Short mmCIF file of C-alpha atoms in Angstrom, two decimals:
data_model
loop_
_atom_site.label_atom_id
_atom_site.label_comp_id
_atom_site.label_asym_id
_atom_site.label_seq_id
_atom_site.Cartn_x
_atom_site.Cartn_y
_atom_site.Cartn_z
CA UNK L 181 -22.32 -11.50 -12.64
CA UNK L 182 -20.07 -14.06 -13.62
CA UNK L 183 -16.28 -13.83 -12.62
CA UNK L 184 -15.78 -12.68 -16.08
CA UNK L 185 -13.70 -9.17 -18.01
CA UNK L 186 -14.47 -9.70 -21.72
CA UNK L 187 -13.21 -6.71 -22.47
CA UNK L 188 -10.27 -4.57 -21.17
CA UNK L 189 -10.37 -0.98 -22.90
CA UNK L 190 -7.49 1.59 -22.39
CA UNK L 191 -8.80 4.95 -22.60
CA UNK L 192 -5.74 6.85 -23.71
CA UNK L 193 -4.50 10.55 -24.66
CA UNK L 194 -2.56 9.92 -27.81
CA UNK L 195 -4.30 7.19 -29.83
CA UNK L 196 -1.68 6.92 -32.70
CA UNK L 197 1.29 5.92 -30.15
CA UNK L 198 -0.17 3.43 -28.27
CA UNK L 199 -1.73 1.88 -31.55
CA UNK L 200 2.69 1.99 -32.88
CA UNK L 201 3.29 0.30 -29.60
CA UNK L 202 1.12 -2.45 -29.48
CA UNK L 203 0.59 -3.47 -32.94
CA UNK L 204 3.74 -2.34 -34.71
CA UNK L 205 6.09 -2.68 -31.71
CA UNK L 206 5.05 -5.63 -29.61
CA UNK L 207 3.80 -7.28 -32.92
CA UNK L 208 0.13 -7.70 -31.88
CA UNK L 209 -2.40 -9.26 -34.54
CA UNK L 210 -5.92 -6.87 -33.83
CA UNK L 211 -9.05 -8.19 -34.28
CA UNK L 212 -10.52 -5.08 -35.80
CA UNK L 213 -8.56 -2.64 -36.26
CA UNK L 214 -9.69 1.30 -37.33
CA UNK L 215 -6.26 3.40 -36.70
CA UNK L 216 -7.36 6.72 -35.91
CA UNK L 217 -10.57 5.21 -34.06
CA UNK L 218 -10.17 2.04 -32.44
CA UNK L 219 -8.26 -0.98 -32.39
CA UNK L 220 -9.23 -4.51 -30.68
CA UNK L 221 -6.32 -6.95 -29.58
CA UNK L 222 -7.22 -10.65 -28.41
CA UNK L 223 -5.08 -11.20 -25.28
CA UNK L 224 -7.28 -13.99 -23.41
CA UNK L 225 -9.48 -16.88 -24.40
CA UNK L 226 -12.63 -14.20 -25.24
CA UNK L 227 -11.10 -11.41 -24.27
CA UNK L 228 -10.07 -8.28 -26.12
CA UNK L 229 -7.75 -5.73 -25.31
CA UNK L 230 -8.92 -1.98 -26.75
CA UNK L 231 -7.24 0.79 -27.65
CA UNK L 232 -9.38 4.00 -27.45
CA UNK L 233 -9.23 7.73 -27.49
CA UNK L 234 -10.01 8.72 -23.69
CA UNK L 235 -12.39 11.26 -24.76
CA UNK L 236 -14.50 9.17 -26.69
CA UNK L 237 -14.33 6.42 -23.46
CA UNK L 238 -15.47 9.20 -21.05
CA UNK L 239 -17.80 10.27 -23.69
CA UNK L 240 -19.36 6.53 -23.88
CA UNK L 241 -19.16 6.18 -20.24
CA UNK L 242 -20.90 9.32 -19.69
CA UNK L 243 -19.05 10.07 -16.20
CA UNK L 244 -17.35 13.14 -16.92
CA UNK L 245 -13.44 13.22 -17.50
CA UNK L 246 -10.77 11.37 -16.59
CA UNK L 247 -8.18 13.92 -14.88
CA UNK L 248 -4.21 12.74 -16.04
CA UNK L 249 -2.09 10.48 -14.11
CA UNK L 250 -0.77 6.74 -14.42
CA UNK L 251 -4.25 4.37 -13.89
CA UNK L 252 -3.98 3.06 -10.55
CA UNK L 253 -3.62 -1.03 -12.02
CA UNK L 254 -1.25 -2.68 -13.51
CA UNK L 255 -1.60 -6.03 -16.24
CA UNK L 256 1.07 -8.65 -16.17
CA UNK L 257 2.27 -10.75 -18.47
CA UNK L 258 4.37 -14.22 -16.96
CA UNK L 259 7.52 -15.55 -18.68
CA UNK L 260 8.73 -18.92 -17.69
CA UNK L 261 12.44 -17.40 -16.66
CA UNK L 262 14.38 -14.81 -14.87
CA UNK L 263 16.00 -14.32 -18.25
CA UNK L 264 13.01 -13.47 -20.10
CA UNK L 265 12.24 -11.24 -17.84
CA UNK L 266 15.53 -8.97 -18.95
CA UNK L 267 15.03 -9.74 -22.36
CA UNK L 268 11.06 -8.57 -22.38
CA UNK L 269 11.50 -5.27 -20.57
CA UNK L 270 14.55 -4.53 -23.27
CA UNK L 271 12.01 -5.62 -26.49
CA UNK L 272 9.01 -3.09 -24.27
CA UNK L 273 11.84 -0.41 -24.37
CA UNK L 274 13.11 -0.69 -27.95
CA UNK L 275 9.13 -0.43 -28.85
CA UNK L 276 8.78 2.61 -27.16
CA UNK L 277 8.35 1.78 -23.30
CA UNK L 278 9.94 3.17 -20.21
CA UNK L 279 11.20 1.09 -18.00
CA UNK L 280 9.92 1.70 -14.42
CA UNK L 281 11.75 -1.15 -12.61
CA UNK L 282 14.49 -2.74 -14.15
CA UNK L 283 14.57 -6.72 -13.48
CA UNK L 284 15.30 -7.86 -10.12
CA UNK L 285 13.99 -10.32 -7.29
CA UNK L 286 10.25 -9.39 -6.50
CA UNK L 287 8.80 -9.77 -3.05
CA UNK L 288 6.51 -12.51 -4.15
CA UNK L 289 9.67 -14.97 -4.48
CA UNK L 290 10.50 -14.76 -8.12
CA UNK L 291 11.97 -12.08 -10.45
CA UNK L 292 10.15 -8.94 -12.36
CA UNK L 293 10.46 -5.37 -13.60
CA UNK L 294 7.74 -3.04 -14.73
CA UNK L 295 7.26 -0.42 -17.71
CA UNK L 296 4.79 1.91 -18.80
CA UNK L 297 3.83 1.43 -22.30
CA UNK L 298 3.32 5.06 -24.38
CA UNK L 299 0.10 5.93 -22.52
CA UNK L 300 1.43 5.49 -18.73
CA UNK L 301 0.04 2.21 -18.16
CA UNK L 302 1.99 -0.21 -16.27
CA UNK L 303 2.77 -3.83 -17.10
CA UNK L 304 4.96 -6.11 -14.60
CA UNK L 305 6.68 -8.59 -16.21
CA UNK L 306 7.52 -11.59 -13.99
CA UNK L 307 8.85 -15.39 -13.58
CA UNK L 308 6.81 -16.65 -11.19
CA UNK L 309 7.48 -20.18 -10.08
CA UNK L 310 4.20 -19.85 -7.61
CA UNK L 311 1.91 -19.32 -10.67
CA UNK L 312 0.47 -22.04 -12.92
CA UNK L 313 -2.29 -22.71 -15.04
CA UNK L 314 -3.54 -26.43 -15.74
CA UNK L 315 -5.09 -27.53 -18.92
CA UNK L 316 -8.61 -26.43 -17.95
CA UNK L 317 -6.98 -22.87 -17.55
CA UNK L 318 -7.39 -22.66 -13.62
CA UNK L 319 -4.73 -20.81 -12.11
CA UNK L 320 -2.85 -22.09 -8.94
CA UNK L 321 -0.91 -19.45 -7.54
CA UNK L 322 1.36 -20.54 -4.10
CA UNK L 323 3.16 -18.60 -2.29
CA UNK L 324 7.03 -18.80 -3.03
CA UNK L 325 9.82 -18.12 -0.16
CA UNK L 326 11.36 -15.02 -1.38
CA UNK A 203 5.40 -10.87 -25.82
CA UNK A 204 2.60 -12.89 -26.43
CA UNK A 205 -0.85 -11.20 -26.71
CA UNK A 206 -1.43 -12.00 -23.11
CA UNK A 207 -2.63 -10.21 -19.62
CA UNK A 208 -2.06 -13.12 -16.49
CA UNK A 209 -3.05 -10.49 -14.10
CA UNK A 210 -5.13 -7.62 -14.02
CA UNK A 211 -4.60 -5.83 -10.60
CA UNK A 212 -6.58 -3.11 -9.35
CA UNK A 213 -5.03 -0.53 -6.69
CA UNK A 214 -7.69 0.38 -4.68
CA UNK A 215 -7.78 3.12 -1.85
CA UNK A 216 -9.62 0.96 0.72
CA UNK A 217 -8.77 -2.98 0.24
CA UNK A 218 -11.75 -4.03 2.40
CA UNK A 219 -14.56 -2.03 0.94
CA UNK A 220 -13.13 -3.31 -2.86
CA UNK A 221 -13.11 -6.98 -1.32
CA UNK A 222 -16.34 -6.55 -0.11
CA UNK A 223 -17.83 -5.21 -3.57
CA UNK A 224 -16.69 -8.17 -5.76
CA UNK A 225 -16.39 -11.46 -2.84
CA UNK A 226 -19.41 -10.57 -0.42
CA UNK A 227 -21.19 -8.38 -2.79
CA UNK A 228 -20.92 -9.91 -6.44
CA UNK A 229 -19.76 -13.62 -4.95
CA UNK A 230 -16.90 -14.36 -7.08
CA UNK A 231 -14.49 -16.71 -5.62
CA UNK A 232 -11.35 -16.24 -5.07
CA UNK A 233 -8.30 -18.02 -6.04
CA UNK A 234 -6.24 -16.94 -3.08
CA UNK A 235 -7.75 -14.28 -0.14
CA UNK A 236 -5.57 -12.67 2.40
CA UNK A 237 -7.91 -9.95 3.71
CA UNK A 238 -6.17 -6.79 4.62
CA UNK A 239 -3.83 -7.90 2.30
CA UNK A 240 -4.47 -9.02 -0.98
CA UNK A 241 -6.77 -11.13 -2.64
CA UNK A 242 -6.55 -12.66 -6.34
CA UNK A 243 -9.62 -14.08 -8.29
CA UNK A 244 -9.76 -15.68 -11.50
CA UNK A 245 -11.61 -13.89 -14.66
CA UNK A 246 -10.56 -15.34 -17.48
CA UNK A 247 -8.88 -18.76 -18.86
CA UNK A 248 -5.76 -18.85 -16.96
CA UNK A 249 -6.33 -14.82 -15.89
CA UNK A 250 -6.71 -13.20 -11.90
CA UNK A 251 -7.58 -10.04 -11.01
CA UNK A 252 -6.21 -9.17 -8.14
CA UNK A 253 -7.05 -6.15 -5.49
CA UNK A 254 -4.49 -5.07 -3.74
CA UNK A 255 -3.82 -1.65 -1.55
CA UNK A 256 -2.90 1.32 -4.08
CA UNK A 257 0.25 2.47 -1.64
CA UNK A 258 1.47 -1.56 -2.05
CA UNK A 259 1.13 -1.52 -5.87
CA UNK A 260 2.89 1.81 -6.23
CA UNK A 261 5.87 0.21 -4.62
CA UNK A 262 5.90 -2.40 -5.63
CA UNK A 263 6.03 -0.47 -9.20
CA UNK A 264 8.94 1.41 -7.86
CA UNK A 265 7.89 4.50 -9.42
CA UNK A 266 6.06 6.62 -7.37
CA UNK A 267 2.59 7.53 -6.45
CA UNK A 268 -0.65 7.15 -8.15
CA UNK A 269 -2.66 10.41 -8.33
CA UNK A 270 -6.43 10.05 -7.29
CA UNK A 271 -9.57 10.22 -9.74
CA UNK A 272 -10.73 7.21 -12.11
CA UNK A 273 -8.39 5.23 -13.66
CA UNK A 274 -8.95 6.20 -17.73
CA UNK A 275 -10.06 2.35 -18.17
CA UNK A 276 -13.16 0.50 -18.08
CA UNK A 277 -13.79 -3.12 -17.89
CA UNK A 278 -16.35 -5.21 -20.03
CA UNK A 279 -18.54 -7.57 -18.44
CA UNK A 280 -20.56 -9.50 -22.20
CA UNK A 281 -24.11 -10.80 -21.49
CA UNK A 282 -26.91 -12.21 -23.64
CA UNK A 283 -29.68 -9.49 -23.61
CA UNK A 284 -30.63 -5.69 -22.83
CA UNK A 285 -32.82 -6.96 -20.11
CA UNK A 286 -29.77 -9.27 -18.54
CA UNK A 287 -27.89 -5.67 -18.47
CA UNK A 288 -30.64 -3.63 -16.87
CA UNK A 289 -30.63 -6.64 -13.85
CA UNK A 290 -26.70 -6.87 -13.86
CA UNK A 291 -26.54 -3.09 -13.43
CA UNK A 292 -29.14 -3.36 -10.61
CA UNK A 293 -27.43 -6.29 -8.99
CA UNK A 294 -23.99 -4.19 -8.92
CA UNK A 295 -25.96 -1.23 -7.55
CA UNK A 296 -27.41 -3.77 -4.53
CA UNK A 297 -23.42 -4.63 -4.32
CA UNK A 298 -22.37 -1.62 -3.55
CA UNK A 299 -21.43 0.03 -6.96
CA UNK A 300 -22.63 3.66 -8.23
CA UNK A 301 -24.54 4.01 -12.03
CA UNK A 302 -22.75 5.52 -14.02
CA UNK A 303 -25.01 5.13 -17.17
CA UNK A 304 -28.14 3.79 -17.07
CA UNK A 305 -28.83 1.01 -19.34
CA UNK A 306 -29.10 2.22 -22.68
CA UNK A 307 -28.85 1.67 -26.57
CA UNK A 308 -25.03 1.78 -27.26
CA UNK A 309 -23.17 3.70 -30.11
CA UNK A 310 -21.77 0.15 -31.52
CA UNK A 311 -25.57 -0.70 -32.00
CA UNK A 312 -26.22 -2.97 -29.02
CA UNK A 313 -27.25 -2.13 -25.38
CA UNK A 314 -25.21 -1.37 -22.50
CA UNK A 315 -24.49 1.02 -19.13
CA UNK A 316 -21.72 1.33 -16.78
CA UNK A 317 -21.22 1.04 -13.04
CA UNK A 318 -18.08 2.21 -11.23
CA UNK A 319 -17.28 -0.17 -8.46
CA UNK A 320 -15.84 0.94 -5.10
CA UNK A 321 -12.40 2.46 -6.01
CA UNK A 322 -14.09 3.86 -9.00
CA UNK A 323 -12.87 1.54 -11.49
CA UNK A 324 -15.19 1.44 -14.30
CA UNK A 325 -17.06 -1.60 -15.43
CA UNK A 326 -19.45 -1.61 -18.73
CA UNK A 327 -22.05 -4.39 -18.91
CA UNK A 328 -23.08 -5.00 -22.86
CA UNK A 329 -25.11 -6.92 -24.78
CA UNK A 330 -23.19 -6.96 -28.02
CA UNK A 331 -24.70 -8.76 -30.70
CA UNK A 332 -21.86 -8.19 -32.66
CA UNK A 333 -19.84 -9.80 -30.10
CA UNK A 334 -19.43 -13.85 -30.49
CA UNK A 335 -16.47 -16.26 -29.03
CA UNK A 336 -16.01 -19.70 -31.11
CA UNK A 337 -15.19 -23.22 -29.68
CA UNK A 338 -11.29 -22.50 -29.15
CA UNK A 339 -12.18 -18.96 -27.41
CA UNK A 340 -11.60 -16.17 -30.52
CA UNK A 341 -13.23 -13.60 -30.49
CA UNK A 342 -15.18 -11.92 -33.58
CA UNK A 343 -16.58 -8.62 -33.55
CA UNK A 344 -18.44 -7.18 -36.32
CA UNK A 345 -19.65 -3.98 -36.10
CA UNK A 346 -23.74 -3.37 -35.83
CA UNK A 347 -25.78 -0.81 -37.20
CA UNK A 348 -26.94 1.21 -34.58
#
């Protein structure tokens, strides 16, 4: 199995919101997108992002259901400042986040806050000057002094 | 915010049995390893998914505890035929993962199954022949009769 997710899919309980928050609040272009069924986001070179009802995802996974709660992960999306970090969490709450961790110094060395986007899931934004990717898209990722 | 995820990062219950699953048991290499602590490997162009103790991400969230059961997300691992999913399945079985579903034909027309790894995080090998990624990494999906 290659080191390889081609596909991240959010099982969530109110398909309508998180469809307003990603598309018509953060602005995301889908791939395909069915409102009411399912929508696919790019957000990697081959990967897609899905929006899903959780019913129908426990239905296709064919475990039984999910009980509620915030999903024990988190994404993260990088910004190249401390600035943009502030400015980021403010455009996630004007689209309908809440803010879980307002901007500050993170224990890694740099500077990030978290929200939870509609559906409880949990995004850190973050400057970190550790973390870079080269042209071949390899990440480096150093420790920084905090 | 760009239509990006850096990081994908797991809270798992027990760090060494998840490190075990996906470094000793499925080989991927990893970008940076601290055992017992945290460990970061790449799965995507410029991506890592990290694992990292569920009590450290909660904190480092700031906003409280993560209730147990299955996170309502699954992961998609794309390969090139049904048989390539029946061995993938079998080879995450040998690694330490439970079968969820049993390879199968798939509602979107293809073939597929799930495994959930260690922590119970849910992972869906495909074969998608609907499924294609061009030269510059975009994705297409068009939908196939089932």
């Amino acid at each position: 199995m290659q080191q390889r997710v081609d596909f991240i899919t959010l099982g969530v309980p109110d398909l309508d919101a998180a469809r307003r928050f990603y598309v018509d609040g953060l602005g995301w272009k889908p791939t395909l997108d069915i409102p009411g069924e399912i929508t696919f986001i790019q957000v990697g070179h081959g990967q897609l992002f899905g929006i899903w009802g959780i019913e129908n995802l426990a239905d296709d996974v064919g475990a039984g259901p999910f009980p509620g709660g915030p999903p024990p992960l988190a994404f993260a999306h990088n910004v190249g400042s401390d600035e943009e970090v502030v400015e980021l969490l403010a455009r996630a709450e004007r689209a309908g986040a809440t803010i879980l961790k307002p901007g500050q110094r993170a224990a890694f060395g740099g500077f990030h806050g978290y929200f939870a986007d509609p559906s409880g899931f949990r995004w850190e934004i973050a400057h970190n000057p550790g973390w870079s990717v080269d042209a071949d898209g390899v990440v480096s990722l150093g420790l920084v002094e905090g």
